[in-house]
PDB file of C-alpha atoms in Angstrom:
ATOM      1  CA  MET A   9      43.940  24.366 -45.433  1.00 66.00           C
ATOM      2  CA  PRO A  10      45.293  22.331 -42.489  1.00 74.00           C
ATOM      3  CA  VAL A  11      48.199  20.152 -43.611  1.00 79.00           C
ATOM      4  CA  ASP A  12      46.646  17.091 -41.985  1.00 82.00           C
ATOM      5  CA  GLN A  13      43.789  17.440 -44.497  1.00 89.00           C
ATOM      6  CA  HIS A  14      46.025  18.045 -47.517  1.00 95.00           C
ATOM      7  CA  PRO A  15      44.771  16.061 -50.549  1.00 96.00           C
ATOM      8  CA  LEU A  16      48.330  15.055 -51.410  1.00 97.00           C
ATOM      9  CA  ARG A  17      48.554  13.047 -48.190  1.00 97.00           C
ATOM     10  CA  SER A  18      46.348  10.297 -49.585  1.00 97.00           C
ATOM     11  CA  VAL A  19      48.503  10.111 -52.709  1.00 98.00           C
ATOM     12  CA  LEU A  20      51.712   9.785 -50.691  1.00 98.00           C
ATOM     13  CA  ALA A  21      50.021   7.196 -48.500  1.00 97.00           C
ATOM     14  CA  SER A  22      49.747   5.001 -51.604  1.00 97.00           C
ATOM     15  CA  VAL A  23      53.487   5.128 -52.418  1.00 98.00           C
ATOM     16  CA  ASP A  24      55.210   1.760 -52.661  1.00 96.00           C
ATOM     17  CA  PRO A  25      58.510   0.460 -54.146  1.00 96.00           C
ATOM     18  CA  ASN A  26      56.949   0.278 -57.617  1.00 96.00           C
ATOM     19  CA  SER A  27      55.302   3.728 -57.718  1.00 97.00           C
ATOM     20  CA  CYS A  28      58.243   5.466 -59.386  1.00 97.00           C
ATOM     21  CA  PRO A  29      59.049   6.152 -62.192  1.00 96.00           C
ATOM     22  CA  THR A  30      55.901   5.047 -64.034  1.00 97.00           C
ATOM     23  CA  ARG A  31      53.070   6.206 -61.735  1.00 98.00           C
ATOM     24  CA  LEU A  32      54.375   8.850 -59.326  1.00 98.00           C
ATOM     25  CA  ASN A  33      57.353  11.216 -59.399  1.00 98.00           C
ATOM     26  CA  PHE A  34      57.730  13.902 -56.747  1.00 98.00           C
ATOM     27  CA  HIS A  35      61.367  14.861 -57.355  1.00 98.00           C
ATOM     28  CA  CYS A  36      62.756  16.119 -60.661  1.00 98.00           C
ATOM     29  CA  HIS A  37      64.489  19.204 -62.021  1.00 98.00           C
ATOM     30  CA  SER A  38      64.100  21.451 -65.042  1.00 97.00           C
ATOM     31  CA  LEU A  39      66.118  24.153 -66.769  1.00 96.00           C
ATOM     32  CA  CYS A  40      64.700  26.512 -64.142  1.00 96.00           C
ATOM     33  CA  SER A  41      67.424  25.228 -61.805  1.00 96.00           C
ATOM     34  CA  ASP A  42      70.004  22.543 -62.592  1.00 95.00           C
ATOM     35  CA  GLY A  43      68.021  20.189 -64.820  1.00 95.00           C
ATOM     36  CA  SER A  44      68.445  19.541 -68.546  1.00 96.00           C
ATOM     37  CA  LEU A  45      64.807  19.522 -69.683  1.00 97.00           C
ATOM     38  CA  SER A  46      62.442  22.434 -70.241  1.00 97.00           C
ATOM     39  CA  PRO A  47      59.141  22.356 -68.334  1.00 98.00           C
ATOM     40  CA  ALA A  48      57.344  21.545 -71.611  1.00 97.00           C
ATOM     41  CA  GLN A  49      59.698  18.626 -72.281  1.00 97.00           C
ATOM     42  CA  ILE A  50      59.063  17.288 -68.780  1.00 98.00           C
ATOM     43  CA  ALA A  51      55.331  17.534 -69.411  1.00 98.00           C
ATOM     44  CA  ASP A  52      55.682  15.640 -72.693  1.00 98.00           C
ATOM     45  CA  GLN A  53      57.678  12.876 -71.038  1.00 98.00           C
ATOM     46  CA  ALA A  54      55.304  12.674 -68.083  1.00 98.00           C
ATOM     47  CA  VAL A  55      52.392  12.082 -70.448  1.00 98.00           C
ATOM     48  CA  GLU A  56      54.379   9.564 -72.484  1.00 98.00           C
ATOM     49  CA  ILE A  57      55.309   7.648 -69.325  1.00 97.00           C
ATOM     50  CA  GLY A  58      51.741   7.770 -68.045  1.00 98.00           C
ATOM     51  CA  LEU A  59      52.426   9.474 -64.723  1.00 98.00           C
ATOM     52  CA  GLU A  60      49.391  10.032 -62.501  1.00 98.00           C
ATOM     53  CA  HIS A  61      50.854  12.582 -60.063  1.00 98.00           C
ATOM     54  CA  MET A  62      54.090  14.554 -60.128  1.00 98.00           C
ATOM     55  CA  ALA A  63      55.932  17.666 -58.970  1.00 98.00           C
ATOM     56  CA  VAL A  64      58.877  19.534 -60.437  1.00 98.00           C
ATOM     57  CA  THR A  65      61.155  20.357 -57.522  1.00 98.00           C
ATOM     58  CA  ASP A  66      63.695  22.856 -58.802  1.00 98.00           C
ATOM     59  CA  HIS A  67      66.112  24.293 -56.260  1.00 98.00           C
ATOM     60  CA  HIS A  68      64.552  27.363 -54.658  1.00 98.00           C
ATOM     61  CA  SER A  69      62.310  27.972 -57.656  1.00 97.00           C
ATOM     62  CA  ALA A  70      58.722  27.395 -58.703  1.00 97.00           C
ATOM     63  CA  ASP A  71      59.206  28.908 -62.161  1.00 97.00           C
ATOM     64  CA  ALA A  72      58.599  25.612 -63.972  1.00 98.00           C
ATOM     65  CA  TRP A  73      55.032  25.197 -62.710  1.00 97.00           C
ATOM     66  CA  GLU A  74      53.171  27.629 -64.997  1.00 98.00           C
ATOM     67  CA  PRO A  75      54.783  26.649 -68.337  1.00 98.00           C
ATOM     68  CA  MET A  76      54.472  22.995 -67.440  1.00 97.00           C
ATOM     69  CA  GLN A  77      50.816  23.343 -66.472  1.00 98.00           C
ATOM     70  CA  GLN A  78      50.195  25.195 -69.720  1.00 98.00           C
ATOM     71  CA  ARG A  79      51.733  22.352 -71.732  1.00 98.00           C
ATOM     72  CA  LEU A  80      49.760  19.752 -69.791  1.00 98.00           C
ATOM     73  CA  SER A  81      46.558  21.696 -70.514  1.00 98.00           C
ATOM     74  CA  GLU A  82      47.392  21.652 -74.240  1.00 98.00           C
ATOM     75  CA  LEU A  83      47.999  17.904 -74.123  1.00 98.00           C
ATOM     76  CA  SER A  84      44.781  17.343 -72.194  1.00 98.00           C
ATOM     77  CA  GLN A  85      42.785  19.336 -74.741  1.00 97.00           C
ATOM     78  CA  ALA A  86      44.343  17.159 -77.443  1.00 97.00           C
ATOM     79  CA  GLY A  87      42.881  14.103 -75.743  1.00 97.00           C
ATOM     80  CA  HIS A  88      45.876  12.828 -73.779  1.00 97.00           C
ATOM     81  CA  PRO A  89      45.582  11.703 -70.148  1.00 97.00           C
ATOM     82  CA  VAL A  90      47.779  14.001 -68.085  1.00 98.00           C
ATOM     83  CA  PRO A  91      49.119  13.782 -64.534  1.00 98.00           C
ATOM     84  CA  THR A  92      48.047  15.983 -61.676  1.00 98.00           C
ATOM     85  CA  LEU A  93      50.798  18.575 -61.286  1.00 98.00           C
ATOM     86  CA  TRP A  94      51.546  19.605 -57.709  1.00 98.00           C
ATOM     87  CA  SER A  95      53.636  22.615 -56.796  1.00 98.00           C
ATOM     88  CA  GLY A  96      57.126  21.721 -55.656  1.00 98.00           C
ATOM     89  CA  CYS A  97      60.605  22.978 -54.890  1.00 98.00           C
ATOM     90  CA  GLU A  98      63.754  21.696 -53.193  1.00 98.00           C
ATOM     91  CA  ILE A  99      64.930  23.822 -50.277  1.00 98.00           C
ATOM     92  CA  SER A 100      68.306  23.697 -48.536  1.00 98.00           C
ATOM     93  CA  CYS A 101      68.269  23.872 -44.759  1.00 98.00           C
ATOM     94  CA  VAL A 102      70.153  22.821 -41.637  1.00 98.00           C
ATOM     95  CA  LEU A 103      68.890  19.837 -39.664  1.00 98.00           C
ATOM     96  CA  GLU A 104      70.894  18.529 -36.693  1.00 97.00           C
ATOM     97  CA  THR A 105      73.828  20.756 -37.788  1.00 96.00           C
ATOM     98  CA  CYS A 106      73.756  18.973 -41.177  1.00 98.00           C
ATOM     99  CA  LEU A 107      72.923  20.648 -44.490  1.00 98.00           C
ATOM    100  CA  VAL A 108      69.985  18.759 -45.997  1.00 98.00           C
ATOM    101  CA  HIS A 109      67.324  19.270 -48.647  1.00 98.00           C
ATOM    102  CA  VAL A 110      63.593  19.499 -48.066  1.00 98.00           C
ATOM    103  CA  LEU A 111      60.985  18.912 -50.750  1.00 98.00           C
ATOM    104  CA  ALA A 112      58.103  21.356 -50.394  1.00 98.00           C
ATOM    105  CA  LEU A 113      55.070  19.796 -52.080  1.00 98.00           C
ATOM    106  CA  GLY A 114      51.563  21.034 -52.764  1.00 98.00           C
ATOM    107  CA  TYR A 115      52.052  24.520 -51.314  1.00 98.00           C
ATOM    108  CA  GLU A 116      50.277  27.724 -52.329  1.00 97.00           C
ATOM    109  CA  ARG A 117      52.719  29.318 -54.752  1.00 95.00           C
ATOM    110  CA  SER A 118      51.474  32.847 -54.052  1.00 95.00           C
ATOM    111  CA  ASN A 119      51.719  32.534 -50.273  1.00 97.00           C
ATOM    112  CA  SER A 120      54.168  35.039 -48.779  1.00 98.00           C
ATOM    113  CA  ALA A 121      55.451  32.498 -46.238  1.00 98.00           C
ATOM    114  CA  ILE A 122      57.162  30.399 -48.913  1.00 98.00           C
ATOM    115  CA  ALA A 123      58.372  33.377 -50.968  1.00 98.00           C
ATOM    116  CA  PRO A 124      61.867  33.726 -49.409  1.00 98.00           C
ATOM    117  CA  TYR A 125      62.633  30.149 -50.429  1.00 98.00           C
ATOM    118  CA  LEU A 126      61.654  30.637 -54.082  1.00 98.00           C
ATOM    119  CA  GLU A 127      64.148  33.319 -55.043  1.00 97.00           C
ATOM    120  CA  GLY A 128      66.755  31.108 -56.682  1.00 95.00           C
ATOM    121  CA  ASP A 129      69.257  30.779 -53.837  1.00 95.00           C
ATOM    122  CA  ALA A 130      69.371  29.350 -50.348  1.00 95.00           C
ATOM    123  CA  VAL A 131      68.444  31.703 -47.551  1.00 96.00           C
ATOM    124  CA  ILE A 132      70.765  32.622 -44.687  1.00 94.00           C
ATOM    125  CA  GLY A 133      70.410  33.079 -40.957  1.00 96.00           C
ATOM    126  CA  GLU A 134      67.513  31.724 -38.948  1.00 96.00           C
ATOM    127  CA  GLN A 135      65.455  31.058 -42.082  1.00 97.00           C
ATOM    128  CA  LEU A 136      67.977  28.350 -42.988  1.00 98.00           C
ATOM    129  CA  GLU A 137      67.052  26.255 -39.963  1.00 98.00           C
ATOM    130  CA  ALA A 138      64.864  23.238 -40.686  1.00 98.00           C
ATOM    131  CA  ALA A 139      62.250  24.349 -38.154  1.00 98.00           C
ATOM    132  CA  ALA A 140      61.818  27.650 -40.001  1.00 98.00           C
ATOM    133  CA  VAL A 141      61.561  25.897 -43.369  1.00 98.00           C
ATOM    134  CA  VAL A 142      58.903  23.486 -42.137  1.00 98.00           C
ATOM    135  CA  GLU A 143      56.974  26.356 -40.581  1.00 98.00           C
ATOM    136  CA  ALA A 144      57.039  28.260 -43.886  1.00 98.00           C
ATOM    137  CA  ILE A 145      55.938  25.226 -45.892  1.00 98.00           C
ATOM    138  CA  HIS A 146      53.064  24.517 -43.528  1.00 98.00           C
ATOM    139  CA  ALA A 147      52.055  28.186 -43.443  1.00 98.00           C
ATOM    140  CA  SER A 148      51.705  28.006 -47.232  1.00 97.00           C
ATOM    141  CA  SER A 149      49.551  24.862 -46.911  1.00 97.00           C
ATOM    142  CA  GLY A 150      52.270  22.535 -48.213  1.00 98.00           C
ATOM    143  CA  LEU A 151      53.866  19.302 -47.077  1.00 98.00           C
ATOM    144  CA  ALA A 152      57.511  19.045 -45.996  1.00 98.00           C
ATOM    145  CA  VAL A 153      59.397  15.930 -47.092  1.00 98.00           C
ATOM    146  CA  LEU A 154      63.027  15.141 -46.219  1.00 98.00           C
ATOM    147  CA  ALA A 155      64.765  14.514 -49.546  1.00 98.00           C
ATOM    148  CA  HIS A 156      67.031  11.443 -50.021  1.00 98.00           C
ATOM    149  CA  PRO A 157      67.743  10.932 -46.296  1.00 98.00           C
ATOM    150  CA  ALA A 158      70.715   8.592 -46.903  1.00 97.00           C
ATOM    151  CA  ARG A 159      72.808  11.075 -48.912  1.00 97.00           C
ATOM    152  CA  TYR A 160      74.060  13.283 -46.101  1.00 97.00           C
ATOM    153  CA  ARG A 161      76.984  13.570 -43.698  1.00 95.00           C
ATOM    154  CA  LEU A 162      74.763  12.222 -40.914  1.00 97.00           C
ATOM    155  CA  GLY A 163      72.969   8.893 -41.198  1.00 97.00           C
ATOM    156  CA  PHE A 164      69.345   8.647 -42.209  1.00 98.00           C
ATOM    157  CA  LYS A 165      68.173   7.386 -38.820  1.00 98.00           C
ATOM    158  CA  PRO A 166      69.040  10.452 -36.720  1.00 98.00           C
ATOM    159  CA  LEU A 167      67.987  12.778 -39.532  1.00 98.00           C
ATOM    160  CA  MET A 168      64.603  11.142 -40.018  1.00 98.00           C
ATOM    161  CA  ARG A 169      63.991  11.082 -36.273  1.00 98.00           C
ATOM    162  CA  ALA A 170      64.897  14.762 -36.001  1.00 98.00           C
ATOM    163  CA  ALA A 171      62.692  15.566 -38.998  1.00 98.00           C
ATOM    164  CA  ALA A 172      59.736  13.775 -37.425  1.00 98.00           C
ATOM    165  CA  GLY A 173      60.319  15.684 -34.205  1.00 98.00           C
ATOM    166  CA  LEU A 174      60.127  18.986 -36.073  1.00 98.00           C
ATOM    167  CA  GLY A 175      56.854  18.123 -37.764  1.00 98.00           C
ATOM    168  CA  PHE A 176      58.050  17.013 -41.192  1.00 98.00           C
ATOM    169  CA  ASP A 177      55.259  15.259 -43.044  1.00 98.00           C
ATOM    170  CA  GLY A 178      57.312  12.642 -44.851  1.00 98.00           C
ATOM    171  CA  ALA A 179      60.617  11.331 -46.152  1.00 98.00           C
ATOM    172  CA  GLU A 180      61.775  10.341 -49.622  1.00 98.00           C
ATOM    173  CA  CYS A 181      62.014   6.626 -48.940  1.00 98.00           C
ATOM    174  CA  TRP A 182      62.256   5.255 -52.486  1.00 98.00           C
ATOM    175  CA  TYR A 183      65.354   6.635 -54.214  1.00 98.00           C
ATOM    176  CA  ASP A 184      68.086   5.432 -56.569  1.00 97.00           C
ATOM    177  CA  TYR A 185      71.321   6.121 -54.717  1.00 97.00           C
ATOM    178  CA  GLU A 186      73.440   4.215 -57.258  1.00 94.00           C
ATOM    179  CA  MET A 187      72.248   6.300 -60.244  1.00 92.00           C
ATOM    180  CA  GLN A 188      71.519   3.187 -62.279  1.00 89.00           C
ATOM    181  CA  PRO A 189      70.824   3.437 -66.048  1.00 82.00           C
ATOM    182  CA  GLN A 190      67.209   2.431 -65.401  1.00 86.00           C
ATOM    183  CA  TRP A 191      65.928   3.994 -62.191  1.00 92.00           C
ATOM    184  CA  ARG A 192      65.040   1.637 -59.387  1.00 94.00           C
ATOM    185  CA  PRO A 193      65.057   2.078 -55.620  1.00 96.00           C
ATOM    186  CA  SER A 194      68.297   1.010 -53.968  1.00 97.00           C
ATOM    187  CA  PRO A 195      67.828  -2.333 -52.206  1.00 92.00           C
ATOM    188  CA  LEU A 196      67.988  -2.651 -48.422  1.00 95.00           C
ATOM    189  CA  ILE A 197      68.588   1.027 -47.661  1.00 97.00           C
ATOM    190  CA  CYS A 198      65.206   2.027 -49.061  1.00 98.00           C
ATOM    191  CA  GLU A 199      63.438  -0.733 -47.166  1.00 98.00           C
ATOM    192  CA  HIS A 200      65.128   0.391 -43.955  1.00 98.00           C
ATOM    193  CA  LYS A 201      64.043   3.991 -44.546  1.00 98.00           C
ATOM    194  CA  ALA A 202      60.474   2.921 -45.274  1.00 98.00           C
ATOM    195  CA  SER A 203      60.331   0.857 -42.092  1.00 98.00           C
ATOM    196  CA  LEU A 204      61.605   3.771 -40.027  1.00 98.00           C
ATOM    197  CA  ALA A 205      59.121   6.115 -41.717  1.00 98.00           C
ATOM    198  CA  CYS A 206      56.310   3.823 -40.611  1.00 98.00           C
ATOM    199  CA  ASP A 207      57.647   3.810 -37.058  1.00 98.00           C
ATOM    200  CA  LEU A 208      57.837   7.619 -37.072  1.00 98.00           C
ATOM    201  CA  ASN A 209      54.426   8.088 -38.737  1.00 98.00           C
ATOM    202  CA  LEU A 210      56.026   9.804 -41.727  1.00 98.00           C
ATOM    203  CA  LEU A 211      54.561   9.632 -45.204  1.00 98.00           C
ATOM    204  CA  GLN A 212      56.714   7.951 -47.842  1.00 98.00           C
ATOM    205  CA  SER A 213      57.636   9.793 -51.030  1.00 98.00           C
ATOM    206  CA  CYS A 214      59.449   8.759 -54.202  1.00 98.00           C
ATOM    207  CA  GLY A 215      61.101  10.472 -57.153  1.00 98.00           C
ATOM    208  CA  THR A 216      63.774  10.028 -59.768  1.00 97.00           C
ATOM    209  CA  ASP A 217      65.639  13.266 -58.929  1.00 97.00           C
ATOM    210  CA  SER A 218      66.108  13.635 -62.680  1.00 96.00           C
ATOM    211  CA  HIS A 219      68.683  16.183 -63.831  1.00 94.00           C
ATOM    212  CA  GLY A 220      69.348  14.691 -67.252  1.00 92.00           C
ATOM    213  CA  LEU A 221      67.331  14.121 -70.404  1.00 94.00           C
ATOM    214  CA  SER A 222      65.007  11.414 -69.097  1.00 94.00           C
ATOM    215  CA  LEU A 223      62.443  11.396 -66.307  1.00 95.00           C
ATOM    216  CA  LYS A 224      63.124   7.695 -65.912  1.00 94.00           C
ATOM    217  CA  GLY A 225      66.585   8.193 -64.389  1.00 91.00           C
ATOM    218  CA  ARG A 226      68.679  10.573 -62.314  1.00 86.00           C
TER     219      ARG A 226
END
């Protein structure tokens, strides 16, 4: 499937400052990497919150998808509305000589192109370059999103511009950099990222980047 026809694109096109954490969440972690919740617990919380779309983005792992989908199926059969679960993972790579993270969303989990990035650890060599990561994500029919662009050694402006030049599909514009008790997008910086994303024709993503015991916070 061509990435420009990916069904997740229309979902990301609807992202706004209020989408997360109650409607959309495309960045969270489980016990399969460095999170504190099991996939089943994430599923339970997602249903309780009322999420419509989400992805678990463990570091270099897609192991949470199957047990989480199984739990969501059980909840659906019990009569609960459940979110659409998209495949996801968070991949380390080098962009503009800076180590950054890329969210791979909606990819084919069985595709061999993405396989080297789902083995639990960051890759080395040429596969670590952002261009190679984006190529692998696209080859597996996924979307590549630059995670939390304002958390790196380089500023978000050069990184987002470089990402757009390499064919990234989007950037995580709405993010809680202050790690507040109740998640909310950081003022000013998120608006600036969203404006630049529009200028660069990048989709906007959002997520809590949860590592703790609640999907509603980091």
